[in-house]
XYZ file of C-alpha atoms in Angstrom:
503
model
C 107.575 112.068 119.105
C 108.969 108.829 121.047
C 105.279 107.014 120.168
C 106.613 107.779 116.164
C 109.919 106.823 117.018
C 108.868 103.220 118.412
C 105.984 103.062 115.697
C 108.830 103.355 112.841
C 111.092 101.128 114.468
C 108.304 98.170 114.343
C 107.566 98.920 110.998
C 111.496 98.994 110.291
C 111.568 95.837 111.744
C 108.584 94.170 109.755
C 110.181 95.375 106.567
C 113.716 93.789 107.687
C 111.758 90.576 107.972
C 110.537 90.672 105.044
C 113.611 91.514 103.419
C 115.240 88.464 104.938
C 112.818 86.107 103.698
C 112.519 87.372 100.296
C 116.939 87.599 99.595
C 116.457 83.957 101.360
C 113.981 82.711 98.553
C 116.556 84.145 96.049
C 115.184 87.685 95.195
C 118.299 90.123 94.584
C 118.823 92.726 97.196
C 117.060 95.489 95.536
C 113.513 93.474 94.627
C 114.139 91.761 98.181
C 114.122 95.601 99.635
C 110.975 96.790 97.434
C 108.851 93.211 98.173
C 109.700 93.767 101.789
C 108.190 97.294 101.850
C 105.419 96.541 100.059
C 104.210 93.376 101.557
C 104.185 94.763 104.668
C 102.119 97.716 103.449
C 99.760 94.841 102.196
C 99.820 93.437 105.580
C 98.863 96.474 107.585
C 96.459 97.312 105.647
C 94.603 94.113 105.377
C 94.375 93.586 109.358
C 93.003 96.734 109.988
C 90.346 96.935 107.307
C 89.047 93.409 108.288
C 88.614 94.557 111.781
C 87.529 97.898 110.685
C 84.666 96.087 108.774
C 83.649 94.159 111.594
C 83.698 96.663 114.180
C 86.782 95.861 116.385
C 89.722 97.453 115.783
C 91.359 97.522 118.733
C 92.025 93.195 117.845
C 94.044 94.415 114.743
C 96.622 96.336 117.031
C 97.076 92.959 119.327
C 97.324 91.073 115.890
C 99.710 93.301 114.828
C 101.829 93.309 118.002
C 102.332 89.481 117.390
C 103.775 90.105 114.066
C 106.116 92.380 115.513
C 107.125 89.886 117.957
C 107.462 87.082 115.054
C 109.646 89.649 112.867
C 111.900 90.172 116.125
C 112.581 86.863 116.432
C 113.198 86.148 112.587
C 115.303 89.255 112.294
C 117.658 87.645 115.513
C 117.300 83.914 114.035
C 119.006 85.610 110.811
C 121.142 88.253 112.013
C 124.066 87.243 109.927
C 122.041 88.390 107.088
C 122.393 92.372 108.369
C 126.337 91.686 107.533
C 125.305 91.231 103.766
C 123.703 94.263 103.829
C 126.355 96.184 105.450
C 128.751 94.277 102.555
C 126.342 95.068 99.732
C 125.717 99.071 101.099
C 129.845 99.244 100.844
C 130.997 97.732 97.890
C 128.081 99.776 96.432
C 129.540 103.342 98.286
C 133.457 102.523 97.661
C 132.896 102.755 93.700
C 131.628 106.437 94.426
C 131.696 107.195 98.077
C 131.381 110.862 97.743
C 128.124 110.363 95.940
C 127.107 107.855 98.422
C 127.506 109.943 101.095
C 125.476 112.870 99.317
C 122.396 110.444 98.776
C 122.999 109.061 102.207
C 122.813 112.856 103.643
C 119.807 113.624 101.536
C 117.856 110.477 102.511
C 118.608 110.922 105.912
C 117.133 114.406 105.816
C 113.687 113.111 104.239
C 113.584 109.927 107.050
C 113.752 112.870 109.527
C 111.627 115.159 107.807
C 108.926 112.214 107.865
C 108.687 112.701 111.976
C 107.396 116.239 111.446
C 103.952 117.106 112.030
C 101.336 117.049 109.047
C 100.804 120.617 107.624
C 97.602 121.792 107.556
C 97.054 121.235 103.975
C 97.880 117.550 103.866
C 95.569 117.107 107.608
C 91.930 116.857 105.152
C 92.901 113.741 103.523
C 94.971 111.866 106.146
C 92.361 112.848 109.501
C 89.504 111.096 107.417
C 90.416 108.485 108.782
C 89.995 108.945 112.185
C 86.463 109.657 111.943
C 86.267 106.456 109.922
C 87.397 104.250 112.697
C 86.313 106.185 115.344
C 82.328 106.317 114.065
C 82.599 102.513 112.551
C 82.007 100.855 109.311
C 78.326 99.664 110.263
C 77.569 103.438 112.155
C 78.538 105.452 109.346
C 76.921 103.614 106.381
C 73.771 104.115 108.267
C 74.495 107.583 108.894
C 72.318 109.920 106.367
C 75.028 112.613 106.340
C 78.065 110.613 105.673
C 78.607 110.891 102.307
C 80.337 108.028 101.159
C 84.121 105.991 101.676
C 87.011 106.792 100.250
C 89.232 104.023 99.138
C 91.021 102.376 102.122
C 94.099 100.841 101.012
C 96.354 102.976 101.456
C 94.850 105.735 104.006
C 94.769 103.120 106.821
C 98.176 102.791 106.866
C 98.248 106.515 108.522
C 96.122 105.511 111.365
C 99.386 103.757 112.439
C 100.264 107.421 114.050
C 96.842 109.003 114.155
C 94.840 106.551 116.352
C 97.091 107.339 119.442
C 96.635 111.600 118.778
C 99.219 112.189 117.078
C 100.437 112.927 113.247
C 104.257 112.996 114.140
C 106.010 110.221 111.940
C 102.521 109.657 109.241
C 105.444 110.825 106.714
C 107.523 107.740 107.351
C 105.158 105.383 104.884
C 105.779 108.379 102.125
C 109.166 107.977 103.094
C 109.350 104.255 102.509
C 107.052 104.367 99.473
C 109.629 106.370 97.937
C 112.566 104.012 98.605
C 110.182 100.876 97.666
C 110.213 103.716 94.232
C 114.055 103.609 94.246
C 114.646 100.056 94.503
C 112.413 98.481 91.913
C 113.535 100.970 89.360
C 116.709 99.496 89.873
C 115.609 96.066 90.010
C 114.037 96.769 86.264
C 116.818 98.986 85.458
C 118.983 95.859 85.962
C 117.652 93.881 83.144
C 118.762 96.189 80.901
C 122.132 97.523 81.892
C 125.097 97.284 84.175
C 124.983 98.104 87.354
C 126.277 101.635 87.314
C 123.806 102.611 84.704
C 120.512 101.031 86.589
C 122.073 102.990 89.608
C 122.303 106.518 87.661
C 118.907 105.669 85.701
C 117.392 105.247 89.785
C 118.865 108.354 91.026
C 117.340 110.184 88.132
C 114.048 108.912 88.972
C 114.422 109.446 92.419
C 115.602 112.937 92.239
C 111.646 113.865 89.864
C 110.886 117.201 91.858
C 107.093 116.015 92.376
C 108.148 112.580 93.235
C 110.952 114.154 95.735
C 107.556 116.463 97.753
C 105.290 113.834 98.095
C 107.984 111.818 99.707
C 108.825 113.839 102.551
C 104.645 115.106 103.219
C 102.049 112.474 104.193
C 99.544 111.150 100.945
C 98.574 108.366 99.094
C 99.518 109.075 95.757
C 103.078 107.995 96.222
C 102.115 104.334 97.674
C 99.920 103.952 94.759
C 103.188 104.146 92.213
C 105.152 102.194 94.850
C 102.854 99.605 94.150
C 102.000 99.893 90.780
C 106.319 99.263 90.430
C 105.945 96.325 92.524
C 103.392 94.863 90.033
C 105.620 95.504 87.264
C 108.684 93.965 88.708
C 106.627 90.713 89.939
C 105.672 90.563 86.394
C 109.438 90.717 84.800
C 110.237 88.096 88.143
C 107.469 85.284 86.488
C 108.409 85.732 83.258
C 111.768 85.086 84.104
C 110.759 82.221 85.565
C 106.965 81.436 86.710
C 106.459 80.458 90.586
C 103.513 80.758 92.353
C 104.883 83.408 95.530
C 105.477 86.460 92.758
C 101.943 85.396 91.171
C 100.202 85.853 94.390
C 101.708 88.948 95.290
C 100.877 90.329 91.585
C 97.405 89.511 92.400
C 97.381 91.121 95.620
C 99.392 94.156 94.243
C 97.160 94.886 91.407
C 94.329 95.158 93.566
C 95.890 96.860 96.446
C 97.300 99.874 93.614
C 93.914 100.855 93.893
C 93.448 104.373 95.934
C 91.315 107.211 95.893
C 92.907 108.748 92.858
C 90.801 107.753 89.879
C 93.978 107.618 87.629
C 94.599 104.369 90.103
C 91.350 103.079 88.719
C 92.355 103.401 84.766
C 96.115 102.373 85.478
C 95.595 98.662 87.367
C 92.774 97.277 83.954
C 96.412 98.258 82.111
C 98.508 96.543 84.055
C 95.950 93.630 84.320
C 95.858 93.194 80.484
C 99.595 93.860 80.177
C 100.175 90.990 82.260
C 98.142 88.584 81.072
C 99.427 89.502 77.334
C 102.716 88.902 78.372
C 102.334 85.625 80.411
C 100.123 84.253 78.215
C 102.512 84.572 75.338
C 105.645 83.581 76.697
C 104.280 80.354 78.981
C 101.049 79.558 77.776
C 97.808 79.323 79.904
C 98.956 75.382 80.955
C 101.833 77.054 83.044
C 99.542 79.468 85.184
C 96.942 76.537 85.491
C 99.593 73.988 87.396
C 101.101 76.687 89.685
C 97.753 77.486 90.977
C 96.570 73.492 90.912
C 100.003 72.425 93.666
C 98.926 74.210 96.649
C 95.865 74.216 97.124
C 96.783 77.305 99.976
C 96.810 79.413 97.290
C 93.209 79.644 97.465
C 93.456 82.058 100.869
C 94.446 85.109 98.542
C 91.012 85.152 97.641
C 90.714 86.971 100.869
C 93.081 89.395 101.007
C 92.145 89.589 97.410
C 88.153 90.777 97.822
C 89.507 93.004 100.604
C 92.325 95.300 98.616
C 89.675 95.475 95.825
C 87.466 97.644 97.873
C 84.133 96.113 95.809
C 82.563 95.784 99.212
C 83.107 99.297 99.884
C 82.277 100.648 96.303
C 78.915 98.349 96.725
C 78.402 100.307 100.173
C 78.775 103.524 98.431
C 76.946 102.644 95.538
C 73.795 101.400 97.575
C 73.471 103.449 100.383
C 74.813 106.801 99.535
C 74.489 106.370 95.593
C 77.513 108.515 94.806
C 81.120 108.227 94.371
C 83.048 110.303 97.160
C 85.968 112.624 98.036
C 88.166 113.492 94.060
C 85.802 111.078 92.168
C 83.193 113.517 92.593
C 85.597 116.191 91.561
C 86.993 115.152 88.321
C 86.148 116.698 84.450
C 85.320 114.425 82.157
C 86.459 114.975 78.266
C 83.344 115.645 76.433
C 85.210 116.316 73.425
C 86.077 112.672 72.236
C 89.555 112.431 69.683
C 89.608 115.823 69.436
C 89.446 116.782 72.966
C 92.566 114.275 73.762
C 94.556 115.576 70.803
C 94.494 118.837 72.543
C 94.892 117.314 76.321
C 97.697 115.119 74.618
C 99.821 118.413 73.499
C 98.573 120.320 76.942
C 100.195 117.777 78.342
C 103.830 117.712 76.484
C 103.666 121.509 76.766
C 103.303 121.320 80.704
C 106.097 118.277 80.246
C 108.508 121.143 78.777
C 107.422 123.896 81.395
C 108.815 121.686 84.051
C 109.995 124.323 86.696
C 108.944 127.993 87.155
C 112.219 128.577 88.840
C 114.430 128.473 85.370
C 111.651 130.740 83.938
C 112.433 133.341 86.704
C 116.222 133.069 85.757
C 115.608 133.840 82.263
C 113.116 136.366 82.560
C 115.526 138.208 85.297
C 118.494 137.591 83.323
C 117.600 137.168 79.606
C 114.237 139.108 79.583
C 113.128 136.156 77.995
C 110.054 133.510 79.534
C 109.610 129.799 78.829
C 105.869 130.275 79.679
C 104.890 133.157 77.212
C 107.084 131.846 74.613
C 104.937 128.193 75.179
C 101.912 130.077 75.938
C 102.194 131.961 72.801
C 103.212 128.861 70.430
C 99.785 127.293 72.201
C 97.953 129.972 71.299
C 98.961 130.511 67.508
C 99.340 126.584 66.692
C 96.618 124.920 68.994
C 93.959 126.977 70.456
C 93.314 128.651 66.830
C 92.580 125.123 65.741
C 90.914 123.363 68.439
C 90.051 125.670 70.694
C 89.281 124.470 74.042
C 88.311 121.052 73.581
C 88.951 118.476 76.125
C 89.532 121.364 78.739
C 87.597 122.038 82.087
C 89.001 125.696 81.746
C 90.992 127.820 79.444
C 95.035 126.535 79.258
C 97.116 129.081 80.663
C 101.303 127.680 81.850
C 101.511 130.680 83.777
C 98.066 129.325 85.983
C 99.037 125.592 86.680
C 99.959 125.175 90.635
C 103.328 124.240 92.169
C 104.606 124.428 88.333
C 108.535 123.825 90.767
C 106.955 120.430 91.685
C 106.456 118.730 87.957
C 108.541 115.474 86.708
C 111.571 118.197 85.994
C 114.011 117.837 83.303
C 113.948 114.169 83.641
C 110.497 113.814 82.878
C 110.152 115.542 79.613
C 114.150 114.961 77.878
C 114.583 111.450 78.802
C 111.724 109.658 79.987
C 109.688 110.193 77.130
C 112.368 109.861 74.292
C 113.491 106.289 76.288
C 109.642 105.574 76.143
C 109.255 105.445 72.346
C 112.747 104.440 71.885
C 111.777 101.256 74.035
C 108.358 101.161 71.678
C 110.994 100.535 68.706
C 113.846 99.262 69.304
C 113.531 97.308 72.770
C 112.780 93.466 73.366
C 109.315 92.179 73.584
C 108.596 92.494 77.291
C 109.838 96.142 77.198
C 108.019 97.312 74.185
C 104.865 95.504 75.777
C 105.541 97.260 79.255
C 106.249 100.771 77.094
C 103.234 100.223 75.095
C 101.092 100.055 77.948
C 102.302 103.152 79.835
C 101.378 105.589 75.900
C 98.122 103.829 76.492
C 97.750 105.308 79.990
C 98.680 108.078 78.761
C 96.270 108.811 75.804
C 93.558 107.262 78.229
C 94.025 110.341 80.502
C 93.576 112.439 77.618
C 90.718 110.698 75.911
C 89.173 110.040 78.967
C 90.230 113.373 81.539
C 89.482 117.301 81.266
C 92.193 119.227 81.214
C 92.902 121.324 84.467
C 95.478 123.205 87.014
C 96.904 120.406 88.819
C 96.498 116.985 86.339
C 99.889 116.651 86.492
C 98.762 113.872 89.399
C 97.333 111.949 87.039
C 100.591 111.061 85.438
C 102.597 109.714 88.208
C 102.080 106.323 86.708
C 103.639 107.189 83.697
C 106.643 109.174 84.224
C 107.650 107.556 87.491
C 106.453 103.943 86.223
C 108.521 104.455 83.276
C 111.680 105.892 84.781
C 113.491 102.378 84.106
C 113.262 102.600 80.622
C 116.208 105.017 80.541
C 118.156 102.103 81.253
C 117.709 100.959 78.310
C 117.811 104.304 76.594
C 121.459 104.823 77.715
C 123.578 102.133 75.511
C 126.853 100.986 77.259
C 129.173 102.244 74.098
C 127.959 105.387 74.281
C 127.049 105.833 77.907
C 130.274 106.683 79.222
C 131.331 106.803 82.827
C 131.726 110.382 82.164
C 128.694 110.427 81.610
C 127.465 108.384 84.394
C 128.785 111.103 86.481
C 127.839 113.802 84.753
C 123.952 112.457 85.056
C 124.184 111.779 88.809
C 125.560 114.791 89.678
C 122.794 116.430 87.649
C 120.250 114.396 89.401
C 122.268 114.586 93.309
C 121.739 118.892 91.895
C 118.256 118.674 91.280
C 117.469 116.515 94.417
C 119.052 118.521 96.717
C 117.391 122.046 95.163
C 114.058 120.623 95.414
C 114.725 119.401 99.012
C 115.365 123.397 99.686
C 112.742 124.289 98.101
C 110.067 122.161 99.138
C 110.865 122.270 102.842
């Protein structure tokens, strides 16, 4: 436990430089708090999967060691900075401090939750790892039994913990991942409302039952939509105003969203195109062209670049072991074309609806009445007599899909989606382009994906990506600051329920 303890500190510490630099470049305290997670993520991970590749890693802990030693110095050199924060954190509480404190209590209870050890069924994916670095790149690509890599990006970042025997504290990046989460739905939120509003539309976002689990146990999933927020933000930050430091890191981030989840490798070709729509027509390609053609420094990405796309370790996998490993192997396809995502596409809204198993229980006990049969039913009579099962790996049943208490919740389905299309219609251009792209994802999944027990991790990119949109959903003359607290309390309820629940 005291190895975790010192481990989070350092990475505390990296992210508190990184925070400094960015509010010091001008980023507002929320994007300065999300670049400073995720850039350090980036970080991490590129050191050790250099010296993973070439055999050494033992180098990237030394190199890794002298960043810490660099952040200590920046974080004293600008300790009058940590005042700000302490400022910002209580003009923030003193407009509600009783909800502040209530967040602060619940957040506090995830950090610590993070230091726990890994249960058993989270140890598969995260212990890969160690036979990764302990074997070696060159040893196991040889090796005729290995069967392939899985995506690196964001699994290294566990071997943090696991390299010195222990899995006490591998939560802590799930833990961050989910603040990074927090902030840059905020950060968006904030171009579209006042500041009470973006805070209420983050809360509800932050309090998504399936976001809330995979915060407080170890996986990769939740980095991946850390990330894929990052990207989004960097692209509102350079259309705001182009510069080459939130190009870069979009460059960097799009590649480094990539994980072992395949929905990773059908969301980051979105946000690619999205951003190059949206650049393209509000500066022109003459814009892009000078930024890159000052500093000449900006060439070095390429690096990093190469590196976060894992193309050298597809290409290994691809040559040598001629297969795609770990859930790639493990995925349906949609044989069905159109007609097979029509019927994945209302699967989908139906599972949206069913969004906790725990209300059905209520009802049933209390009512003799259940959401599921009443769904399963309608499903039955209005879809499955007309399509059958098209686009499904297996027959749809609501009452079969796993962990049904750990979906998007009420959030999800009655005001992420309505904001979505409301943004489609009535929002400005970079909205509507953003919204656009996220119903693309999501009929991709269902063109492209066989229904089955457990897609609901495919759309993590969608309902948490989206979650800012509600921002704009919620209109100042009619969002009242009744109703401001009537939707935090509702998402401080369902936070702290799925807390109990899940732990």
């Amino acid at each position: 436990m005291l190895i975790s303890v010192v481990f989070f500190a350092g990475i505390f510490c990296l992210c508190a430089t990184a925070f400094f630099l960015f509010r010091m470049n001008g980023n507002t305290f929320a994007e300065s708090a999300s670049y400073g997670i995720i850039t350090v993520f980036m970080l991490l991970s590129f050191i050790r999967q250099i010296f993973f590749i070439a055999g050494i890693p033992i180098i990237s802990t030394w190199i890794e060691a002298f960043f810490l030693m660099v952040s200590f110095i920046l974080v004293f050199r600008h300790r009058s900075y940590i005042l700000t924060i302490f400022a910002t954190l209580k003009s923030f509480g003193s407009t509600n401090p009783i909800l502040f404190i209530f967040l602060g209590l619940c957040f506090l209870y995830m950090a610590i939750h993070a230091f726990l050890s890994v249960p058993k069924e989270f140890q598969n994916e995260l212990y890969t790892i160690i036979l990764y670095t302990k074997e070696g790149f060159f040893s196991l690509v040889a090796a005729s039994k290995f069967p392939g890599f899985l995506p690196l990006n964001h699994l290294i970042l566990f071997n943090t913990f696991l390299r010195f025997g222990t899995d006490f504290g591998a939560g802590i990046f799930c833990f961050l991942a989910y603040l990074s989460i927090g902030f840059s739905t905020y950060a968006l939120a904030r171009r579209y409302s006042w500041q009470s509003t973006a805070f209420t539309s983050a809360i509800l976002v932050m309090s998504m039952p399936r976001l809330v689990v995979q915060a407080i146990y170890p996986g990769t999933q939740i980095i991946s939509v850390a990330v894929a927020l990052f990207c989004i933000l960097a692209i509102y930050r350079m259309v705001e105003q182009p510069n080459l430091t939130d190009l870069i890191l979009l460059i960097l981030g799009l590649f480094f969203c990539i994980s072992e989840n395949i929905s990773s490798m059908i969301f980051v070709p979105i946000l690619f195109v999205l951003s190059c729509v949206i650049f393209f027509r509000r500066h022109g390609m003459i814009t892009w062209k000078s930024l890159l053609g000052k500093t000449p420094y900006a060439l070095l990405a390429i690096v990093p670049a190469v590196i976060f796309s894992q193309s050298w370790l597809f290409l290994c996998n691809h040559v040598y072991k001629n297969s795609w490993p770990g859930v790639f192997s493990n995925i349906f396809f949609n044989t069905d074309g159109i007609q097979g995502a029509l019927a994945n596409f209302i699967r989908y809204l139906l599972e949206s609806f069913y969004f906790t198993a725990s209300i059905d229980i209520f009802f049933e006990r209390f009512f003799n009445w259940s959401m599921a049969q009443t769904l399963q039913s309608l499903y039955d009579f209005c879809i499955r007599s007309f399509l059958g099962e098209s686009g499904a790996a297996q027959a749809f049943h609501l009452t079969g899909i796993p962990n049904e208490m750990f979906s998007f919740g009420p959030v999800g389905f009655f005001l992420v989606l309505p904001a979505l299309f409301y943004a489609v219609l009535k929002g400005p251009r970079s909205l509507k382009a953003v919204a656009t792209a996220l119903i693309s994802y999501f009929y991709l999944i269902s063109l492209i994906v066989a229904w089955a027990p457990g897609n609901a991790k495919f759309f993590d990119f969608f309902y948490i990506g989206s979650g800012f949109s509600i921002a704009f959903f919620f209109p100042p003359w009619r969002f009242t600051k009744r109703n401001q607290k009537f939707f935090q309390a509702a998402g401080c309820c369902l936070l702290f329920f799925t807390l109990l629940a899940a732990s």
